[in-house]
Amino acid sequence: MGISPWQLLIVLAIVLLLFGTKRLKNIGGDVGGAIKGFKKAMKESEAEEPAKLEKADEEKSKDDSIIEGESTREKDKV
């Protein structure tokens, strides 16, 4: 009970009649451009990620330093 090739051809003919070939071509070009942009952004993100992780590790190591000493509070002085 799948879709037969004849059913697909009928649906394609209806879509062509409703939208026209020029409009479908524009939609296809827009979708292709969006996919290319998405892939480009993913590659740039992957290239930047190691640098961000190294920077975050450096900042974390600076924040984790322990300062030893005596704690003084105003309450203790009174």
Short mmCIF file of C-alpha atoms in Angstrom, two decimals:
data_model
loop_
_atom_site.label_atom_id
_atom_site.label_comp_id
_atom_site.label_asym_id
_atom_site.label_seq_id
_atom_site.Cartn_x
_atom_site.Cartn_y
_atom_site.Cartn_z
CA MET A 1 0.00 0.00 0.00
CA GLY A 2 2.60 2.52 -1.05
CA ILE A 3 2.43 5.44 -3.39
CA SER A 4 2.59 4.36 -7.00
CA PRO A 5 4.53 6.24 -9.69
CA TRP A 6 1.23 7.30 -11.31
CA GLN A 7 0.06 8.92 -8.11
CA LEU A 8 3.36 10.81 -7.83
CA LEU A 9 3.03 12.05 -11.43
CA ILE A 10 -0.50 13.29 -10.77
CA VAL A 11 0.61 15.15 -7.63
CA LEU A 12 3.57 16.66 -9.52
CA ALA A 13 1.25 17.82 -12.35
CA ILE A 14 -1.10 19.48 -9.84
CA VAL A 15 1.80 21.24 -8.10
CA LEU A 16 3.12 22.49 -11.46
CA LEU A 17 -0.31 23.82 -12.39
CA LEU A 18 -0.73 25.60 -9.06
CA PHE A 19 2.70 27.16 -8.70
CA GLY A 20 4.20 27.22 -12.19
CA THR A 21 7.71 26.23 -13.16
CA LYS A 22 9.30 29.65 -12.55
CA ARG A 23 8.06 29.85 -8.98
CA LEU A 24 9.14 26.26 -8.25
CA LYS A 25 12.59 27.04 -9.67
CA ASN A 26 12.88 30.05 -7.34
CA ILE A 27 11.79 27.98 -4.35
CA GLY A 28 14.34 25.30 -5.24
CA GLY A 29 17.10 27.90 -5.52
CA ASP A 30 16.15 29.40 -2.16
CA VAL A 31 16.15 26.00 -0.46
CA GLY A 32 19.53 25.14 -2.02
CA GLY A 33 21.00 28.47 -0.84
CA ALA A 34 19.69 27.89 2.66
CA ILE A 35 21.27 24.44 2.79
CA LYS A 36 24.63 25.80 1.57
CA GLY A 37 24.50 28.55 4.20
CA PHE A 38 23.71 26.05 6.93
CA LYS A 39 26.60 23.78 5.92
CA LYS A 40 28.98 26.76 5.82
CA ALA A 41 27.89 27.89 9.29
CA MET A 42 28.37 24.36 10.65
CA LYS A 43 31.93 24.19 9.26
CA GLU A 44 32.79 27.60 10.73
CA SER A 45 31.33 26.58 14.08
CA GLU A 46 33.38 23.38 14.15
CA ALA A 47 36.54 25.33 13.32
CA GLU A 48 35.94 27.87 16.13
CA GLU A 49 34.91 25.37 18.80
CA PRO A 50 38.39 24.07 19.79
CA ALA A 51 39.61 27.64 20.33
CA LYS A 52 36.59 28.43 22.49
CA LEU A 53 37.13 25.30 24.58
CA GLU A 54 40.79 26.16 25.18
CA LYS A 55 39.87 29.70 26.22
CA ALA A 56 37.17 28.41 28.58
CA ASP A 57 39.64 25.95 30.14
CA GLU A 58 42.17 28.75 30.72
CA GLU A 59 39.55 30.96 32.37
CA LYS A 60 38.36 28.08 34.53
CA SER A 61 41.88 27.28 35.71
CA LYS A 62 42.35 30.94 36.71
CA ASP A 63 39.09 30.95 38.67
CA ASP A 64 39.88 27.69 40.48
CA SER A 65 42.95 29.05 42.26
CA ILE A 66 42.80 28.74 46.05
CA ILE A 67 44.04 31.51 48.26
CA GLU A 68 45.08 30.35 51.68
CA GLY A 69 44.86 32.69 54.59
CA GLU A 70 42.91 33.73 57.60
CA SER A 71 39.31 34.72 57.17
CA THR A 72 38.22 37.83 58.98
CA ARG A 73 34.73 39.16 59.34
CA GLU A 74 33.36 42.21 61.05
CA LYS A 75 31.49 39.99 63.56
CA ASP A 76 34.75 38.31 64.62
CA LYS A 77 36.41 41.65 65.37
CA VAL A 78 33.77 42.74 67.85
#
